[in-house]
mmCIF file of C-alpha atoms in Angstrom:
data_model
loop_
_atom_site.group_PDB
_atom_site.id
_atom_site.type_symbol
_atom_site.label_atom_id
_atom_site.label_comp_id
_atom_site.label_asym_id
_atom_site.label_seq_id
_atom_site.Cartn_x
_atom_site.Cartn_y
_atom_site.Cartn_z
ATOM 1 C CA MET A 182 12.021 -21.957 -140.155
ATOM 2 C CA GLY A 183 13.105 -19.740 -137.940
ATOM 3 C CA GLY A 184 10.036 -18.476 -137.139
ATOM 4 C CA ARG A 185 8.495 -21.803 -135.833
ATOM 5 C CA MET A 186 11.529 -22.425 -133.737
ATOM 6 C CA THR A 187 10.486 -19.348 -132.167
ATOM 7 C CA GLY A 188 7.530 -20.416 -131.667
ATOM 8 C CA ILE A 189 8.533 -23.549 -129.691
ATOM 9 C CA VAL A 190 10.868 -21.700 -127.824
ATOM 10 C CA LEU A 191 7.845 -19.710 -126.405
ATOM 11 C CA VAL A 192 5.464 -22.408 -125.907
ATOM 12 C CA THR A 193 8.137 -24.021 -124.073
ATOM 13 C CA ALA A 194 8.942 -21.110 -122.218
ATOM 14 C CA LEU A 195 5.071 -20.641 -121.309
ATOM 15 C CA ALA A 196 4.987 -24.125 -120.277
ATOM 16 C CA CYS A 197 7.913 -24.015 -117.861
ATOM 17 C CA VAL A 198 6.695 -20.649 -116.290
ATOM 18 C CA MET A 199 3.317 -22.698 -115.955
ATOM 19 C CA SER A 200 4.676 -25.462 -114.414
ATOM 20 C CA GLY A 201 7.100 -23.422 -111.824
ATOM 21 C CA CYS A 202 3.627 -21.325 -110.893
ATOM 22 C CA VAL A 203 2.012 -24.421 -110.348
ATOM 23 C CA HIS A 204 4.455 -25.902 -107.939
ATOM 24 C CA GLU A 205 5.050 -22.636 -106.298
ATOM 25 C CA GLN A 206 1.191 -22.718 -105.728
ATOM 26 C CA ALA A 207 0.987 -25.753 -104.599
ATOM 27 C CA THR A 208 4.135 -25.377 -101.916
ATOM 28 C CA SER A 209 1.986 -22.063 -100.680
ATOM 29 C CA SER A 210 -1.112 -24.438 -100.377
ATOM 30 C CA SER A 211 0.819 -26.947 -98.601
ATOM 31 C CA ALA A 212 2.263 -24.427 -96.594
ATOM 32 C CA ASN A 213 -0.935 -22.942 -95.875
ATOM 33 C CA ALA A 214 -2.070 -26.117 -94.869
ATOM 34 C CA SER A 215 0.722 -26.791 -92.434
ATOM 35 C CA ALA A 216 -0.465 -23.632 -90.432
ATOM 36 C CA GLU A 217 -3.698 -24.145 -90.376
ATOM 37 C CA VAL A 218 -2.906 -27.452 -88.682
ATOM 38 C CA LEU A 219 -0.582 -26.410 -86.026
ATOM 39 C CA PRO A 220 -3.186 -23.858 -84.119
ATOM 40 C CA SER A 221 -5.299 -26.422 -84.083
ATOM 41 C CA GLN A 222 -2.536 -29.262 -82.510
ATOM 42 C CA SER A 223 -1.517 -26.149 -79.951
ATOM 43 C CA SER A 224 -5.221 -26.082 -78.963
ATOM 44 C CA SER A 225 -5.317 -30.232 -78.348
ATOM 45 C CA VAL A 226 -1.976 -29.919 -76.725
ATOM 46 C CA GLY A 227 -3.295 -26.807 -74.492
ATOM 47 C CA SER A 228 -6.550 -28.810 -73.809
ATOM 48 C CA THR A 229 -4.361 -32.702 -72.944
ATOM 49 C CA ALA A 230 -2.137 -30.191 -70.536
ATOM 50 C CA SER A 231 -4.613 -28.759 -68.790
ATOM 51 C CA SER A 232 -7.052 -31.703 -68.821
ATOM 52 C CA THR A 233 -3.857 -33.276 -67.206
ATOM 53 C CA VAL A 234 -3.529 -30.796 -64.473
ATOM 54 C CA SER A 235 -7.003 -30.649 -63.438
ATOM 55 C CA SER A 236 -7.013 -34.609 -62.446
ATOM 56 C CA THR A 237 -3.606 -34.142 -61.081
ATOM 57 C CA VAL A 238 -5.294 -31.332 -58.377
ATOM 58 C CA SER A 239 -8.763 -33.547 -58.183
ATOM 59 C CA SER A 240 -6.675 -36.851 -58.052
ATOM 60 C CA THR A 241 -4.593 -34.970 -55.105
ATOM 61 C CA ALA A 242 -6.986 -32.655 -53.177
ATOM 62 C CA SER A 243 -9.439 -36.718 -53.428
ATOM 63 C CA SER A 244 -6.710 -37.850 -51.524
ATOM 64 C CA SER A 245 -5.757 -35.851 -49.068
ATOM 65 C CA PRO A 246 -7.194 -36.064 -45.371
ATOM 66 C CA LYS A 247 -10.262 -33.655 -45.000
ATOM 67 C CA PRO A 248 -9.617 -31.921 -41.312
ATOM 68 C CA THR A 249 -12.010 -32.864 -38.562
ATOM 69 C CA THR A 250 -13.449 -30.270 -37.223
ATOM 70 C CA ASN A 251 -12.859 -31.533 -33.220
ATOM 71 C CA SER A 252 -9.674 -32.794 -33.760
ATOM 72 C CA THR A 253 -8.337 -30.613 -30.935
ATOM 73 C CA HIS A 254 -9.823 -32.618 -28.658
ATOM 74 C CA THR A 255 -9.702 -35.834 -30.732
ATOM 75 C CA ASN A 256 -7.907 -39.240 -28.997
ATOM 76 C CA THR A 257 -5.799 -40.888 -31.591
ATOM 77 C CA SER A 258 -2.870 -43.300 -31.493
ATOM 78 C CA SER A 259 -0.053 -40.573 -30.613
ATOM 79 C CA ALA A 260 -1.998 -39.402 -27.767
ATOM 80 C CA THR A 261 -1.722 -42.653 -25.267
ATOM 81 C CA SER A 262 1.659 -41.555 -25.114
ATOM 82 C CA SER A 263 1.486 -38.078 -24.454
ATOM 83 C CA PRO A 264 1.402 -37.148 -20.658
ATOM 84 C CA ILE A 265 -1.362 -34.800 -21.078
ATOM 85 C CA SER A 266 -4.769 -35.121 -20.737
ATOM 86 C CA THR A 267 -7.471 -33.259 -21.511
ATOM 87 C CA SER A 268 -10.274 -34.961 -19.829
ATOM 88 C CA SER A 269 -8.211 -34.883 -16.378
ATOM 89 C CA PRO A 270 -5.927 -32.677 -14.605
ATOM 90 C CA ALA A 271 -2.494 -32.932 -14.507
ATOM 91 C CA THR A 272 -0.523 -35.487 -12.122
ATOM 92 C CA ASN A 273 1.170 -32.038 -10.714
ATOM 93 C CA THR A 274 -1.382 -29.422 -10.255
ATOM 94 C CA ALA A 275 -1.753 -27.823 -7.251
ATOM 95 C CA PRO A 276 -3.850 -29.715 -4.428
ATOM 96 C CA SER A 277 -7.378 -28.168 -3.621
ATOM 97 C CA THR A 278 -8.337 -27.144 -0.569
ATOM 98 C CA MET A 279 -11.260 -29.136 -0.256
ATOM 99 C CA PRO A 280 -11.181 -32.447 1.697
ATOM 100 C CA THR A 281 -10.619 -35.022 -1.068
ATOM 101 C CA SER A 282 -11.099 -38.705 -0.492
ATOM 102 C CA THR A 283 -7.615 -39.248 0.762
ATOM 103 C CA SER A 284 -8.404 -36.233 3.437
ATOM 104 C CA TYR A 285 -6.351 -35.878 6.647
ATOM 105 C CA ALA A 286 -8.883 -34.213 7.977
ATOM 106 C CA LYS A 287 -9.749 -36.932 10.699
ATOM 107 C CA GLU A 288 -7.287 -37.008 13.571
ATOM 108 C CA ALA A 289 -7.085 -41.046 13.402
ATOM 109 C CA ASP A 290 -6.631 -41.435 9.632
ATOM 110 C CA ALA A 291 -3.546 -38.311 9.735
ATOM 111 C CA LYS A 292 -1.955 -40.263 12.771
ATOM 112 C CA LYS A 293 -2.320 -43.212 11.205
ATOM 113 C CA ALA A 294 -0.787 -41.666 7.737
ATOM 114 C CA ILE A 295 2.451 -39.828 9.884
ATOM 115 C CA GLU A 296 2.749 -41.157 13.004
ATOM 116 C CA GLN A 297 6.329 -43.150 12.090
ATOM 117 C CA ARG A 298 7.377 -40.081 10.423
ATOM 118 C CA ALA A 299 6.783 -37.405 12.591
ATOM 119 C CA LYS A 300 8.840 -40.303 15.583
ATOM 120 C CA GLU A 301 11.603 -40.110 13.604
ATOM 121 C CA THR A 302 11.575 -36.036 12.421
ATOM 122 C CA ILE A 303 11.461 -34.769 15.955
ATOM 123 C CA LYS A 304 14.595 -37.712 17.236
ATOM 124 C CA VAL A 305 15.895 -35.797 14.362
ATOM 125 C CA LEU A 306 15.183 -31.830 15.169
ATOM 126 C CA LYS A 307 15.961 -33.030 18.580
ATOM 127 C CA GLU A 308 19.419 -33.918 17.780
ATOM 128 C CA HIS A 309 19.838 -31.222 15.746
ATOM 129 C CA ASP A 310 21.111 -33.787 12.884
ATOM 130 C CA MET A 311 20.838 -31.386 9.697
ATOM 131 C CA ALA A 312 22.210 -34.943 7.336
ATOM 132 C CA LYS A 313 18.999 -36.536 8.287
ATOM 133 C CA LEU A 314 16.651 -33.624 8.849
ATOM 134 C CA ALA A 315 17.941 -32.959 4.807
ATOM 135 C CA GLU A 316 17.078 -36.261 3.942
ATOM 136 C CA LEU A 317 13.717 -35.623 5.752
ATOM 137 C CA ILE A 318 12.568 -32.249 4.045
ATOM 138 C CA HIS A 319 10.823 -31.636 0.752
ATOM 139 C CA PRO A 320 13.688 -32.247 -1.989
ATOM 140 C CA LYS A 321 11.945 -29.518 -4.160
ATOM 141 C CA LYS A 322 10.666 -26.776 -2.010
ATOM 142 C CA GLY A 323 13.194 -27.435 1.205
ATOM 143 C CA VAL A 324 11.580 -26.161 4.666
ATOM 144 C CA GLN A 325 9.848 -23.297 5.813
ATOM 145 C CA PHE A 326 10.809 -21.708 9.256
ATOM 146 C CA SER A 327 8.072 -19.563 11.145
ATOM 147 C CA PRO A 328 8.441 -18.152 14.326
ATOM 148 C CA TYR A 329 4.925 -17.655 15.213
ATOM 149 C CA SER A 330 1.727 -19.409 14.268
ATOM 150 C CA TYR A 331 0.891 -16.890 12.166
ATOM 151 C CA ILE A 332 2.792 -17.773 8.684
ATOM 152 C CA HIS A 333 4.355 -15.069 6.226
ATOM 153 C CA THR A 334 4.808 -17.376 3.634
ATOM 154 C CA ALA A 335 6.377 -14.284 1.356
ATOM 155 C CA SER A 336 9.053 -13.836 4.005
ATOM 156 C CA ASP A 337 9.500 -16.764 6.021
ATOM 157 C CA VAL A 338 12.737 -18.057 6.131
ATOM 158 C CA GLN A 339 13.203 -20.977 3.887
ATOM 159 C CA VAL A 340 15.561 -23.566 3.847
ATOM 160 C CA MET A 341 16.487 -26.276 0.870
ATOM 161 C CA GLY A 342 18.172 -29.276 2.494
ATOM 162 C CA SER A 343 21.891 -28.818 0.506
ATOM 163 C CA GLY A 344 21.816 -25.270 2.667
ATOM 164 C CA LEU A 345 21.128 -26.465 6.082
ATOM 165 C CA ALA A 346 24.432 -28.046 7.406
ATOM 166 C CA ALA A 347 25.845 -24.710 5.872
ATOM 167 C CA LEU A 348 23.715 -22.593 7.305
ATOM 168 C CA TRP A 349 24.129 -24.579 10.928
ATOM 169 C CA ALA A 350 27.863 -23.503 10.827
ATOM 170 C CA ASN A 351 27.294 -20.113 9.794
ATOM 171 C CA THR A 352 28.559 -17.790 12.988
ATOM 172 C CA SER A 353 26.290 -14.573 10.817
ATOM 173 C CA THR A 354 22.471 -13.732 12.096
ATOM 174 C CA THR A 355 19.722 -14.472 9.606
ATOM 175 C CA HIS A 356 16.593 -12.506 9.698
ATOM 176 C CA TRP A 357 13.976 -14.366 11.202
ATOM 177 C CA GLY A 358 11.009 -12.553 11.475
ATOM 178 C CA GLU A 359 9.990 -9.565 13.675
ATOM 179 C CA TYR A 360 9.532 -10.084 17.972
ATOM 180 C CA ASP A 361 6.182 -10.301 18.932
ATOM 181 C CA GLY A 362 4.447 -7.291 20.935
ATOM 182 C CA SER A 363 8.191 -5.041 20.389
ATOM 183 C CA GLY A 364 8.137 -5.863 16.722
ATOM 184 C CA ASP A 365 12.031 -5.674 17.360
ATOM 185 C CA PRO A 366 14.139 -7.605 14.625
ATOM 186 C CA ILE A 367 14.727 -11.534 15.059
ATOM 187 C CA ASP A 368 18.135 -11.692 13.693
ATOM 188 C CA LEU A 369 19.559 -14.660 14.946
ATOM 189 C CA THR A 370 22.464 -17.554 13.927
ATOM 190 C CA PHE A 371 20.580 -20.857 12.811
ATOM 191 C CA PRO A 372 21.838 -22.034 16.166
ATOM 192 C CA ASP A 373 20.327 -19.240 18.115
ATOM 193 C CA TYR A 374 16.836 -19.635 16.602
ATOM 194 C CA TRP A 375 16.986 -23.242 16.645
ATOM 195 C CA ASP A 376 17.517 -23.035 20.662
ATOM 196 C CA LYS A 377 14.817 -19.706 21.195
ATOM 197 C CA PHE A 378 11.887 -21.382 17.708
ATOM 198 C CA VAL A 379 12.417 -24.854 17.192
ATOM 199 C CA TYR A 380 13.509 -27.243 19.839
ATOM 200 C CA ASN A 381 12.923 -25.182 23.120
ATOM 201 C CA GLN A 382 11.411 -27.879 24.474
ATOM 202 C CA ASP A 383 11.918 -30.972 24.702
ATOM 203 C CA PHE A 384 9.169 -31.607 22.329
ATOM 204 C CA ALA A 385 10.325 -35.649 21.510
ATOM 205 C CA ALA A 386 9.151 -35.943 25.151
ATOM 206 C CA ALA A 387 5.677 -33.211 25.047
ATOM 207 C CA PRO A 388 2.765 -34.480 27.375
ATOM 208 C CA GLN A 389 0.620 -33.623 24.364
ATOM 209 C CA ILE A 390 1.054 -34.758 20.485
ATOM 210 C CA SER A 391 -2.536 -34.009 17.914
ATOM 211 C CA TYR A 392 -2.567 -34.420 14.532
ATOM 212 C CA ASN A 393 -3.919 -31.697 12.311
ATOM 213 C CA MET A 394 -5.810 -30.439 15.149
ATOM 214 C CA ILE A 395 -4.445 -27.363 17.387
ATOM 215 C CA LEU A 396 -3.793 -27.671 20.534
ATOM 216 C CA GLY A 397 -2.142 -24.486 21.800
ATOM 217 C CA LYS A 398 -4.296 -21.386 21.150
ATOM 218 C CA GLY A 399 -3.129 -17.742 21.737
ATOM 219 C CA ASN A 400 -4.934 -14.173 20.246
ATOM 220 C CA MET A 401 -2.506 -14.346 17.239
ATOM 221 C CA ILE A 402 -4.060 -15.163 14.085
ATOM 222 C CA ASN A 403 -3.399 -19.302 13.397
ATOM 223 C CA ASN A 404 -3.001 -19.133 8.998
ATOM 224 C CA VAL A 405 -1.815 -23.053 9.410
ATOM 225 C CA PHE A 406 -4.621 -24.783 7.633
ATOM 226 C CA SER A 407 -5.355 -22.068 5.323
ATOM 227 C CA ILE A 408 -1.323 -22.709 4.170
ATOM 228 C CA TYR A 409 -1.499 -25.985 4.513
ATOM 229 C CA PRO A 410 -4.901 -27.768 4.538
ATOM 230 C CA THR A 411 -5.921 -30.674 6.033
ATOM 231 C CA SER A 412 -6.690 -32.455 2.413
ATOM 232 C CA THR A 413 -3.689 -32.891 1.253
ATOM 233 C CA TYR A 414 -1.012 -32.071 4.519
ATOM 234 C CA ILE A 415 -0.694 -33.405 7.781
ATOM 235 C CA THR A 416 0.291 -31.340 10.751
ATOM 236 C CA VAL A 417 1.905 -32.831 14.038
ATOM 237 C CA GLU A 418 1.557 -30.521 17.007
ATOM 238 C CA TYR A 419 3.380 -31.391 20.176
ATOM 239 C CA HIS A 420 2.810 -28.936 23.300
ATOM 240 C CA PHE A 421 3.402 -28.288 27.042
ATOM 241 C CA PRO A 422 0.272 -26.799 28.069
ATOM 242 C CA GLY A 423 1.963 -25.016 30.584
ATOM 243 C CA LEU A 424 5.651 -25.807 32.186
ATOM 244 C CA ASP A 425 5.951 -23.569 35.401
ATOM 245 C CA PRO A 426 1.914 -23.972 37.874
ATOM 246 C CA GLN A 427 2.146 -20.202 39.108
ATOM 247 C CA TYR A 428 1.494 -18.908 35.534
ATOM 248 C CA GLN A 429 -1.195 -20.894 35.237
ATOM 249 C CA GLY A 430 -0.408 -21.828 31.682
ATOM 250 C CA MET A 431 0.276 -18.536 29.885
ATOM 251 C CA ASP A 432 3.702 -20.152 29.607
ATOM 252 C CA TRP A 433 2.812 -22.632 26.893
ATOM 253 C CA THR A 434 4.333 -23.458 23.805
ATOM 254 C CA SER A 435 4.026 -25.894 20.633
ATOM 255 C CA LEU A 436 6.064 -26.996 17.446
ATOM 256 C CA ARG A 437 3.848 -28.258 14.970
ATOM 257 C CA LEU A 438 5.409 -30.264 11.707
ATOM 258 C CA VAL A 439 3.983 -30.112 8.961
ATOM 259 C CA PHE A 440 4.092 -32.866 6.624
ATOM 260 C CA GLU A 441 2.987 -33.472 2.679
ATOM 261 C CA ASN A 442 3.105 -36.827 0.658
ATOM 262 C CA ALA A 443 5.806 -36.307 -2.393
ATOM 263 C CA GLY A 444 6.032 -39.099 -4.923
ATOM 264 C CA GLY A 445 4.485 -41.746 -1.914
ATOM 265 C CA GLN A 446 6.740 -40.227 0.727
ATOM 266 C CA TRP A 447 5.919 -37.943 3.492
ATOM 267 C CA VAL A 448 8.618 -34.983 3.507
ATOM 268 C CA LEU A 449 8.640 -31.581 6.311
ATOM 269 C CA VAL A 450 7.505 -28.704 4.338
ATOM 270 C CA ALA A 451 7.007 -26.512 7.605
ATOM 271 C CA VAL A 452 8.627 -26.027 11.157
ATOM 272 C CA VAL A 453 6.043 -23.995 12.732
ATOM 273 C CA HIS A 454 6.586 -22.518 16.639
ATOM 274 C CA ASP A 455 4.174 -21.512 18.995
ATOM 275 C CA GLN A 456 3.432 -20.010 21.936
ATOM 276 C CA HIS A 457 1.331 -17.280 23.754
ATOM 277 C CA THR A 458 1.825 -14.246 22.754
ATOM 278 C CA MET A 459 0.812 -10.223 23.728
#
């Protein structure tokens, strides 16, 4: 009896052991199966992410505008509001020295355009009215004073409208250039310079007046039309061919007023004195 019971116990224990092994194997197999699935799932996720990124990049690239090869010169809707044009010169470019369709090289055209403004200006010069003169000169360039026919753009005195009255009232001398012949400095107050190199005669009553044409001619180079070409500027010359008959015209004198059209208004840019020189 005792031996039979021992055998039963052994069989039962053996069954339990075998059952546990089977469960452990099943658990192990299940874990292995799960482990085998994970790489597949990872691959699937990676493939899906890669596909999504690739699709997104491709979609973004296809929706982005492609640059054109001539984008610099392409007219767009915004270009119409821009003051800069690539097809024509800007309006504020330097005037051409070549005659244009609005050239005043012909005296009749120049006279028609400037006669009234010239009369107004010469009257102001006669009265040396600095306040009124300030209104007639170029608002940005001012007015240049040259004692002789050869204009020195780098050294001739340039006065802004706002400085005319103060210069007239100033008792100090200004260097205006050099006297012809001697080369001595022309150091004068503004009123003294005016009497000698601006209104040294009653030019408002000058017997001869020309428009973009030279009347007084001496041995000094006259470069007025090189500096102020007739394609853009108008030079009005008030000329006395001679003052005393005994000098046979050697005492001639001229005053040239140079005008520029600035914004549709003719303004004074230069006052050039001329006379017989050595």
